[in-house]
Backbone as a ProteinNet text record, in pm:
[ID]
protein_1_A
[PRIMARY]
XXXXXXXXXXXXXXXXXXXXXXXXXXXXXXXXXXXXXXXXXXXXXXXXXXXXXXXXXXXXXXXXXXXXXXXXXXXXXXXXXXXXXXXXXXXXXXXXXXXXXXXXXXXXXXXXXXXXXXXXXXXXXXXXXXXXXXXXXXXXXXXXXXXXXXXXXXXXXXXXXXXXXXXXXXXXXXXXXXXXXXXXXXXXXXXXXXXXXXXXXXXXXX
[TERTIARY]
-4791.9	-4712.1	-4565.6	-4545.6	-4407.8	-4336	-4407.9	-4342.8	-4310.8	-4400.9	-4378	-4257.3	-4249.6	-4135.6	-4004.8	-4012.6	-3894.5	-3851.2	-3950.7	-3919.5	-3850	-3903.6	-3842.1	-3699.6	-3681.2	-3548.7	-3450.6	-3497.4	-3413	-3374.9	-3472.8	-3446.2	-3346	-3358.5	-3264.9	-3123.2	-3110	-2978.6	-2919.7	-3004.5	-2956.9	-2909.4	-2985.2	-2946.2	-2813.7	-2793.6	-2667.8	-2552.1	-2576.4	-2471.7	-2432.5	-2534.6	-2506.9	-2427.9	-2468.6	-2398.7	-2254.4	-2233.3	-2097.1	-2011.6	-2072.8	-1999.1	-1960.2	-2055.6	-2029.4	-1916.5	-1924.2	-1822.5	-1688.5	-1689.3	-1564.2	-1491	-1563.4	-1501.5	-1418.5	-1287.4	-1203.1	-1247.1	-1247.5	-1282.6	-1160.4	-1175.7	-1065	-1038.8	-912.8	-875.2	-908.7	-936.8	-965	-847	-876.6	-770.4	-715.2	-758.1	-706.9	-775.2	-890.9	-966.3	-916.6	-819.1	-760	-849.7	-958.5	-1046.4	-1149.8	-1174.5	-1274.4	-1216.4	-1303	-1258.4	-1205.8	-1081.1	-1025.5	-1097	-1100.7	-1168.8	-1069.8	-1107.4	-1023.5	-1001.5	-1091.9	-1078.1	-961.7	-920.7	-806.4	-675	-676	-553.9	-514.3	-607.1	-575.5	-472.3	-364	-256.9	-121.6	-16.5	120.7	179.7	263	311	460.1	524.8	667.6	687.8	776.2	802.8	898.9	893.2	990.7	920.1	967.2	919.3	1034.5	1006.3	1109.2	1071.9	1171.9	1148.5	1094.9	994.9	936.4	1020.3	1081.9	1166.8	1092.3	1159	1099.8	999.9	976.8	878.1	941.7	1070.8	1142.1	1207.9	1253.1	1308.1	1440.3	1506.6	1632	1646.3	1736.7	1755.9	1823.6	1757.4	1810	1946.6	2044.6	2179.3	2271.2	2215.8	2300.6	2371	2487.1	2563	2477.8	2477.6	2405.5	2257	2202.5	2058.7	2029.1	1945.6	1919.3	1810.9	1748.6	1639.3	1695.2	1654.6	1706	1640	1710.7	1649.4	1541.8	1552.9	1453.3	1438.2	1324.9	1296.1	1238.6	1302.7	1247.3	1163.7	1041.2	952.2	868.4	823.9	730.3	629.2	501.4	399.2	279.9	197	77.8	-44.2	-145.2	-274.6	-367.5	-403.7	-484.3	-633.5	-708.1	-852.7	-922.1	-863.8	-927	-905.5	-838.3	-818.4	-683.9	-596.6	-463.4	-362.1	-250.7	-146.9	-11.2	75.9	209.9	309.7	422.7	520.1	661.7	756.5	898.2	965.3	1076.9	1144.7	1295.2	1365.1	1512.2	1571.8	1491.2	1541.5	1612.1	1736.3	1810.2	1839.9	1798.5	1817.4	1957.7	2052.1	2192.1	2250.3	2217.8	2279.8	2190.2	2075.6	1984.2	1904.4	1840.5	1756.6	1613.7	1521.3	1382.1	1311.4	1199.6	1124.6	1024.8	957.5	842.4	735.1	662.7	555.9	422.6	340.9	208.4	105.5	-11.8	-115.8	-246.1	-331.3	-462.5	-490.4	-580.6	-618.7	-769.8	-817	-959.1	-979.5	-1101	-1135	-1121.3	-1067.5	-1053.4	-1139.8	-1179.9	-1261.3	-1293.6	-1353.4	-1390.8	-1271	-1154.4	-1033.4	-915.7	-938.8	-826.9	-842.5	-727.7	-726.2	-634.4	-648	-554.2	-520.2	-403.7	-360.3	-274.9	-266.4	-174.8	-100.4	32.6	109.9	229.8	280.9	393.6	500.4	623.4	735.9	833.1	925	1024.2	1155.7	1225.9	1345.5	1461.3	1582.7	1703.9	1794.6	1886.6	1983.6	2099.4	2185.7	2303.2	2391.1	2385.8	2464.9	2401.9	2279.4	2209.9	2112.7	2114.9	2024	1882.3	1786.6	1646.1	1605.2	1542.7	1505.2	1354.4	1277.3	1133.4	1079.1	1002.2	945.3	885.7	845.9	781.5	632.9	556.7	415.6	404.2	351.1	340.3	194.6	159.9	28.4	43.3	-36.4	-22.8	-151.7	-139.3	-257.5	-219	-310.6	-279.1	-404.5	-385.1	-493.2	-456.8	-553.5	-530.3	-518.7	-415.6	-398.1	-396.3	-514.2	-523	-524.8	-551	-564.1	-430.3	-320.1	-188.9	-89.7	-138.1	-48.7	-116.4	-40.9	-87.1	13.9	-38.4	47	-4.4	88.4	43.7	156.7	136.4	236.8	238.6	348.5	366.3	411.6	347.7	382.6	439.9	568.3	637.4	660.4	630.4	652.4	740.6	843.7	934.4	897.6	876.7	843.9	959.9	1031	1144.2	1097.5	1053.2	998.2	1090.5	1222.8	1321.7	1418.6	1451.5	1546.6	1687.5	1764.2	1899.6	1992.6	1970.4	2059.5	2040.9	1916.9	1888.1	1855.1	1812.7	1769.9	1632.1	1563	1428.9	1321.8	1202.6	1093	1050.9	1023.8	964.5	814.9	756.7	615.9	530.4	400.8	305.5	257.8	152.8	105.4	52	14.6	-35.3	75.1	198	308.2	318.2	245.2	247.5	353	430	533.4	479	555.9	517.3	638.3	623.8	499.9	453.6	325.1	270.2	250	298.5	276.5	130.9	49	-93.4	-173.3	-105.1	-172.1	-198.2	-271.9	-307.9	-185.2	-160.1	-44.2	-43.8	-162.2	-171.4	-108.3	-99.5	-43.4	108.6	168.6	311.8	395.5	360.1	440.4	454.3	352.1	354.5	390.4	437.2	468	617.8	674.6	818.6	850.9	957.9	997.8	934.9	847.8	782.9	829.8	865.9	916.4	849.4	801.6	749.9	871	899.2	1021	1018	906.7	898.9	795.4	782.5	685.1	756.3	696.4	751.7	639.1	670.5	573	619.9	525.2	564.8	480.3	535.9	464.7	499.6	398.8	420.6	338.2	384	312.3	292.3	188.9	147.9	251	273.5	356.8	264	286.6	194	253.9	164.7	206	253.7	366.5	421.1	449
2878	2761.8	2798.3	2917.2	2961.2	2983.5	3045	3070.3	2940.4	2838.6	2710.3	2641	2649.9	2591	2659.4	2791.7	2867.1	2830.9	2807	2770.2	2635.2	2535.7	2404	2411.5	2491.7	2506.2	2564	2661.5	2724.6	2624.5	2538.8	2439.6	2335.3	2294.1	2197.4	2253.8	2379.7	2444.1	2454.5	2487.6	2500.3	2366.1	2257.4	2124.3	2082.6	2112.3	2078.8	2154.5	2281	2362.6	2309.1	2265.6	2210.7	2081	1992.9	1866	1889.2	1984.9	2015.1	2064.1	2145	2195.7	2083.2	1988.8	1877	1789.5	1754.2	1664.9	1734.3	1865.9	1938.6	1960.2	1942.5	1963.4	1842.4	1856.1	1740.8	1674.7	1541.4	1465.9	1453.9	1484.6	1477.6	1333.1	1297.4	1160.4	1134	1006.7	968.4	1004.5	1078	1115.7	1255.3	1320.9	1454.4	1563.1	1531.1	1631.9	1639.3	1724.4	1736.2	1807.8	1870.3	1944.7	1853.8	1736.6	1649.9	1583	1537.9	1472.2	1333.4	1302.3	1170.6	1059.1	942.1	826.9	714.7	620.8	503.9	425.1	435	364.1	418	542.2	600.3	531.9	451.4	381.2	272.9	227.5	124.4	179.9	104.2	148	113.9	163.7	139.2	266.2	249.2	361.7	348.9	464.7	471.1	577.4	548.4	649.7	602.1	667	645.5	636.5	541.7	528.1	554.5	620.5	652.1	588.8	536.6	477.2	583.4	546.2	639	635	746.5	747.9	696.2	609.2	555.8	444.2	405	301.5	181.7	158.7	44.7	-36.5	-159.3	-247.5	-197.7	-109.6	-51.6	86.8	164.4	299.7	293.1	348.7	345.7	413.3	344.6	399.8	357.7	297.8	253	123	91.3	-28.9	-156	-234.1	-360.6	-351.5	-231	-217.2	-243.6	-343.9	-378.5	-294.7	-205.6	-126.4	-16.5	-11.6	91.6	226.5	336.3	467.9	498.6	438.6	462.7	339	332.7	225.3	290	267.7	311.8	195.1	223.5	112.7	139.7	29.8	35.1	-76.4	-45.6	-148	-122	-225.7	-215.1	-259.1	-174.4	-204.6	-247.5	-374.3	-427.2	-413.2	-395.9	-377.3	-497.7	-617.5	-738.8	-760.8	-665.6	-675.9	-732	-763.2	-813.5	-698.7	-723.1	-621.9	-686.8	-622	-673	-559.1	-587	-481.2	-532.9	-443.1	-471.9	-343	-355.8	-234.6	-256.6	-151.6	-150.9	-209.6	-244.9	-285.4	-420.1	-425.7	-552.2	-596.2	-518	-552.9	-606.2	-516.7	-544.9	-661.3	-668.6	-769.3	-882.2	-899.8	-1005.7	-965.9	-1062.2	-1036.8	-1080.6	-1020.8	-1064.1	-1064.8	-1133.7	-1153.8	-1040.6	-1048.9	-962.7	-993.3	-890.5	-908	-931.5	-1018.4	-1048.1	-1034.9	-981.9	-968.9	-920.6	-869.1	-819.4	-685.1	-608.7	-478.3	-466	-369.8	-341.2	-195	-149.5	-9.9	14.8	130.7	170.3	291.7	365	483.8	538.4	656.3	711.9	744.6	773.4	806.5	716	612.8	534.4	385.2	315.4	170.5	113.6	-15.1	-87.8	-217.7	-270.8	-394.1	-474.5	-603.6	-691.3	-772.4	-775.4	-852.4	-916.6	-1022	-1094	-1118.8	-1139.8	-1165.3	-1261	-1315	-1409.1	-1336.7	-1374.2	-1302.5	-1397.9	-1359.4	-1435.4	-1353.5	-1421.4	-1356.2	-1303.4	-1217.9	-1169.6	-1281.9	-1398.9	-1514.5	-1582.8	-1542.3	-1604.5	-1712.4	-1749.1	-1852.9	-1799	-1876.1	-1838.8	-1841.1	-1734.1	-1729.4	-1720.8	-1681.1	-1666.8	-1554.8	-1467.2	-1359.5	-1248.2	-1144.6	-1030.6	-1031.2	-985	-954.3	-804.3	-734.2	-589.7	-545.7	-458.3	-395.4	-258	-230.4	-111	-30.6	99.5	186.6	314	366.4	484.9	565.1	696.1	787.9	865.3	880.2	953.6	1103.3	1167.4	1312.8	1360.7	1378.3	1397.2	1259.7	1254	1124.2	1059	1134.1	1080	1074.7	1087.7	1082.2	1013.3	926	859.1	881.3	889.8	899.1	801.8	741.3	645.3	585	461.6	396	245.9	185.1	40.2	-5.4	-108.7	-168.2	-306.6	-328.2	-450.3	-547.8	-675.2	-783	-889.4	-934.4	-1037	-1173.5	-1271	-1407.8	-1499.9	-1551.6	-1640.6	-1784.8	-1846.1	-1981.1	-2085.6	-2060.2	-2155.5	-2194	-2319.8	-2368.9	-2335	-2251.2	-2213.2	-2332.4	-2436.7	-2553.4	-2635.3	-2642.8	-2726.3	-2646.4	-2521.1	-2440	-2477	-2565.4	-2608.3	-2535.1	-2528.6	-2460	-2536.7	-2461	-2518.2	-2528.3	-2643.4	-2661.5	-2702.1	-2679.3	-2722.3	-2863.8	-2911.8	-3048.7	-3073.6	-2967.5	-2981.3	-2968.3	-2943.2	-2925.7	-2785.3	-2690.4	-2551.5	-2473.9	-2383.1	-2304.9	-2231.2	-2231.5	-2160.9	-2089.8	-1967.8	-1890.4	-1844.4	-1853.1	-1821.8	-1672.2	-1615.8	-1473.9	-1443.1	-1546.8	-1525.9	-1506.3	-1519.5	-1504.3	-1357.3	-1336.5	-1201.1	-1127.3	-1005	-927.5	-906.7	-898.7	-874.7	-987.6	-1106.5	-1220.8	-1228.2	-1139.4	-1146.7	-1135.8	-1044	-1020.1	-1145.2	-1230.5	-1350.3	-1475.4	-1458.2	-1571.8	-1582.5	-1697.2	-1720	-1713.5	-1643.2	-1630.7	-1514	-1439.6	-1324.2	-1195.5	-1096.1	-969.2	-852.2	-756.9	-633.1	-549.9	-546.4	-485.3	-333.1	-274	-129	-68.4	63.6	136.9	236.1	254.9	344.5	431.5	555.7	644.7	671.7	689.2	703.4	804.7	845.8	922.4	858.6	830.6	769.8	845	835.7	899.4	799.8	822.1	729.1	717.7	594.9	570.6	579.2	681.2	708.2	669.8	648.3	631.1	765.2	767.5	894.2	882.4
-4016	-4056	-4070.5	-4129.3	-4150	-4019.6	-3921.7	-3793.6	-3720.9	-3732.8	-3669.8	-3733.6	-3867.5	-3937.7	-3895	-3879.1	-3837.7	-3697	-3608.7	-3471.1	-3466.4	-3543.8	-3547.4	-3601.4	-3703.5	-3763	-3660.5	-3583.7	-3481.5	-3372.7	-3328.7	-3225.1	-3272.7	-3400.9	-3456.1	-3458.1	-3502.9	-3506.6	-3366.8	-3267.5	-3128.9	-3074.9	-3107.4	-3061	-3120.5	-3249.2	-3314.3	-3250.6	-3218.8	-3157.5	-3020.2	-2940.1	-2807.4	-2818.6	-2912.3	-2932	-2972.7	-3059.6	-3104.5	-2988.9	-2901.3	-2785.8	-2691.2	-2668.6	-2578.2	-2629.6	-2758.9	-2814.7	-2834.6	-2841.3	-2860.3	-2729	-2614.6	-2483.4	-2445.8	-2421.3	-2389.1	-2259.3	-2258	-2138.7	-2048.7	-1920.5	-1826.6	-1789.6	-1784.4	-1749.8	-1603.8	-1570.6	-1433.8	-1344.1	-1238.7	-1146.5	-1171.6	-1282.5	-1311.7	-1229	-1172.9	-1098.9	-955.5	-931.2	-798.4	-699.3	-749	-661.6	-593.5	-650.4	-589.2	-465.2	-377.8	-254.9	-288.5	-253.1	-285.8	-210.1	-269	-212.6	-186.8	-100.1	-75.4	-204.2	-300	-427	-509.8	-483.1	-554.7	-516.4	-409.6	-368.5	-468.3	-550.1	-649.3	-747.5	-768.5	-857.4	-799.5	-862.1	-816.1	-757	-653.9	-574.7	-545.5	-531.8	-498.9	-392.4	-295.4	-194.5	-88	27	133.7	268.5	349.9	487.3	582.3	692.5	792.9	926	996	1127.8	1223.2	1303.1	1400.2	1527.4	1567.7	1688	1811	1886.3	2008.2	1985.8	1858.8	1829.1	1758.5	1783.4	1724.6	1835.5	1803.6	1907.1	1963.2	1891	1938.1	1875.2	1928.3	1875.5	1738.5	1640.1	1503.9	1498.9	1441.3	1431.9	1543.9	1649.1	1759.9	1720.7	1782.4	1745.8	1754.5	1647.1	1645.5	1618.3	1607.2	1583.5	1435.2	1404	1264.2	1197.6	1272.8	1215.9	1125.9	1001.2	910.2	937.6	914.3	934.9	832.4	713.5	609.4	520.9	454.2	359.4	234	119.8	-8.2	-60.5	-102.4	-136	-259.7	-320.3	-432	-409.4	-430.4	-408.4	-499.4	-514.5	-598.1	-518.8	-520.1	-459.8	-573.5	-575.6	-685	-657.7	-763.8	-753.6	-692.4	-709.3	-658.9	-509.5	-442	-298.2	-256.8	-353.4	-320	-318	-251.2	-229.5	-254.3	-332.1	-360.3	-342.3	-275.7	-253.4	-236.3	-250.8	-228.5	-182.5	-109.1	-63	-56.4	-19.1	-18.6	107.7	202.7	333.4	328.5	377.8	381.3	524.6	624.1	764.5	794.2	785.3	820.3	741.4	612.9	527.7	484.4	549.7	509.6	385.9	325	208.5	236.2	163.8	179.6	45.4	44	-79	-102.7	-215.6	-242	-138.6	-96.8	1.6	-68.3	-8.9	-62	49.2	15	115.5	57.2	144.5	104.3	169.8	109.2	162.9	166.3	246.3	253.4	289.8	278.7	310.4	460	494.6	635.3	667.4	566.5	582.7	445.6	440.6	311	223.2	286.2	210	243.8	323.1	376	350.3	349.6	339.1	446.2	471.4	556.2	485.4	515.4	450.8	547.6	522.4	594.5	490	501	404.6	472.7	411.6	469.2	363.7	409.8	320	387.9	311.7	364.3	389.1	495.8	539	564.5	519.9	551	641.9	708.9	796.1	712.3	770.2	697.3	644.8	709.3	663.8	543.2	509.3	398.2	441	570.5	619.5	632.3	585.9	597.4	744.1	792.5	934	957.5	856.7	875.7	789.5	849.3	769.1	852.2	784.3	847.2	817.1	912.6	892.3	912.8	814.4	821.2	819.1	911.1	912.3	848.7	749.8	666.6	673.2	688	680.8	606.9	527.5	447.1	418.4	403.4	370.4	245.1	155	32	60.7	4.8	10.7	-134.5	-192.8	-336.4	-401.3	-530.5	-595.9	-627.9	-617	-654.7	-539.3	-416.2	-300.5	-183.4	-117.2	4.1	116	238	356.3	460.7	533.3	632.7	711.3	756.1	839.1	820.3	864.9	860.9	998.8	1049.2	1177.6	1147.7	1175.2	1132.8	1248.2	1222.1	1319.2	1254.9	1326.9	1277	1336.2	1249.3	1290.8	1252.7	1352.9	1328.3	1347.9	1237.8	1246.6	1184.1	1192.9	1143.2	1254	1263.3	1362.5	1314	1386.8	1343	1326.4	1402.6	1398.3	1271.3	1223.5	1105.8	981.2	999.2	885.8	836.1	910.2	871	952.9	897.6	965.9	1090.4	1195.6	1316.4	1289.1	1313	1276	1395.6	1379.9	1482	1448.9	1517.5	1498.6	1357.5	1287	1150.7	1045.9	1091	998.5	942.4	1004	958.1	1035.6	968	1037.8	1158.9	1266.1	1387.7	1447.7	1498.3	1506.9	1368.6	1346.1	1214.6	1195.7	1084.5	1056.7	1021.8	1016.6	989	1117.3	1232.9	1361.1	1394.9	1501.9	1545.7	1597.9	1552.7	1600.1	1750.9	1810.6	1954.8	2034.8	1975	2046.5	2034.2	1956	1930	2056.8	2144.9	2264.9	2351.3	2349.1	2432.5	2352.8	2230	2143	2120.1	2153.4	2132.3	1983.8	1951.2	1811.9	1738.8	1805.6	1743.3	1811.6	1731.5	1784	1713.2	1790.8	1730.5	1689.7	1561.3	1510.8	1517.3	1477.4	1484.8	1391.8	1401.4	1321.4	1229.2	1111.5	1010.2	953.9	924.7	860.4	717.8	626.3	486.3	409.9	297.5	196.9	62.8	-17.8	-149.2	-253.1	-378.5	-489.4	-602.1	-678	-781.3	-894.6	-939.8	-1058.2	-1179.4	-1264.9	-1375.8	-1510.3	-1606.3	-1744.8	-1797.4	-1865.7	-1918.8	-2068.1
[MASK]
++++++++++++++++++++++++++++++++++++++++++++++++++++++++++++++++++++++++++++++++++++++++++++++++++++++++++++++++++++++++++++++++++++++++++++++++++++++++++++++++++++++++++++++++++++++++++++++++++++++++++++++

């Protein structure tokens, strides 16, 4: 009986010691484990970084007289868990202004996402001219860094003479930035503006 009582006492002490060890071990915050394989789900969050024009993949040579393509774009964007995407950048396209971009994203692979978003664009004179449709793709490089590219299309759906939107039979702006990018080349008012490559890093709480 004594040995059985002693065994139970020893097991209880061992269990208490294990529990104390478990609760005393600090829990690592989500995203702190840089050794694990990053997932496309790690893209959720806010990001800051820089995109550079891809040589030979823009409508004109960057830096040449009259070319509106900027050599770089500093940007900040948020990938929301609900599948929506919001972003803004430093690009003014030779004096014009543009709005915040809105769109949606989805999984592209085990570590990658793709997104499509659109924004409103004005000319250097301040006149509203239409908007951009951007195709975005990115791959996680660790949980706090993404690298990828942006493919930009310009949709000029405003009549320069009136400043009003050109519309189709339903009264919807045309050419529509919601249309298929592949149709841009054959669509009046649509221009493949160019491609940009980027690296961004997570905006963290400090």
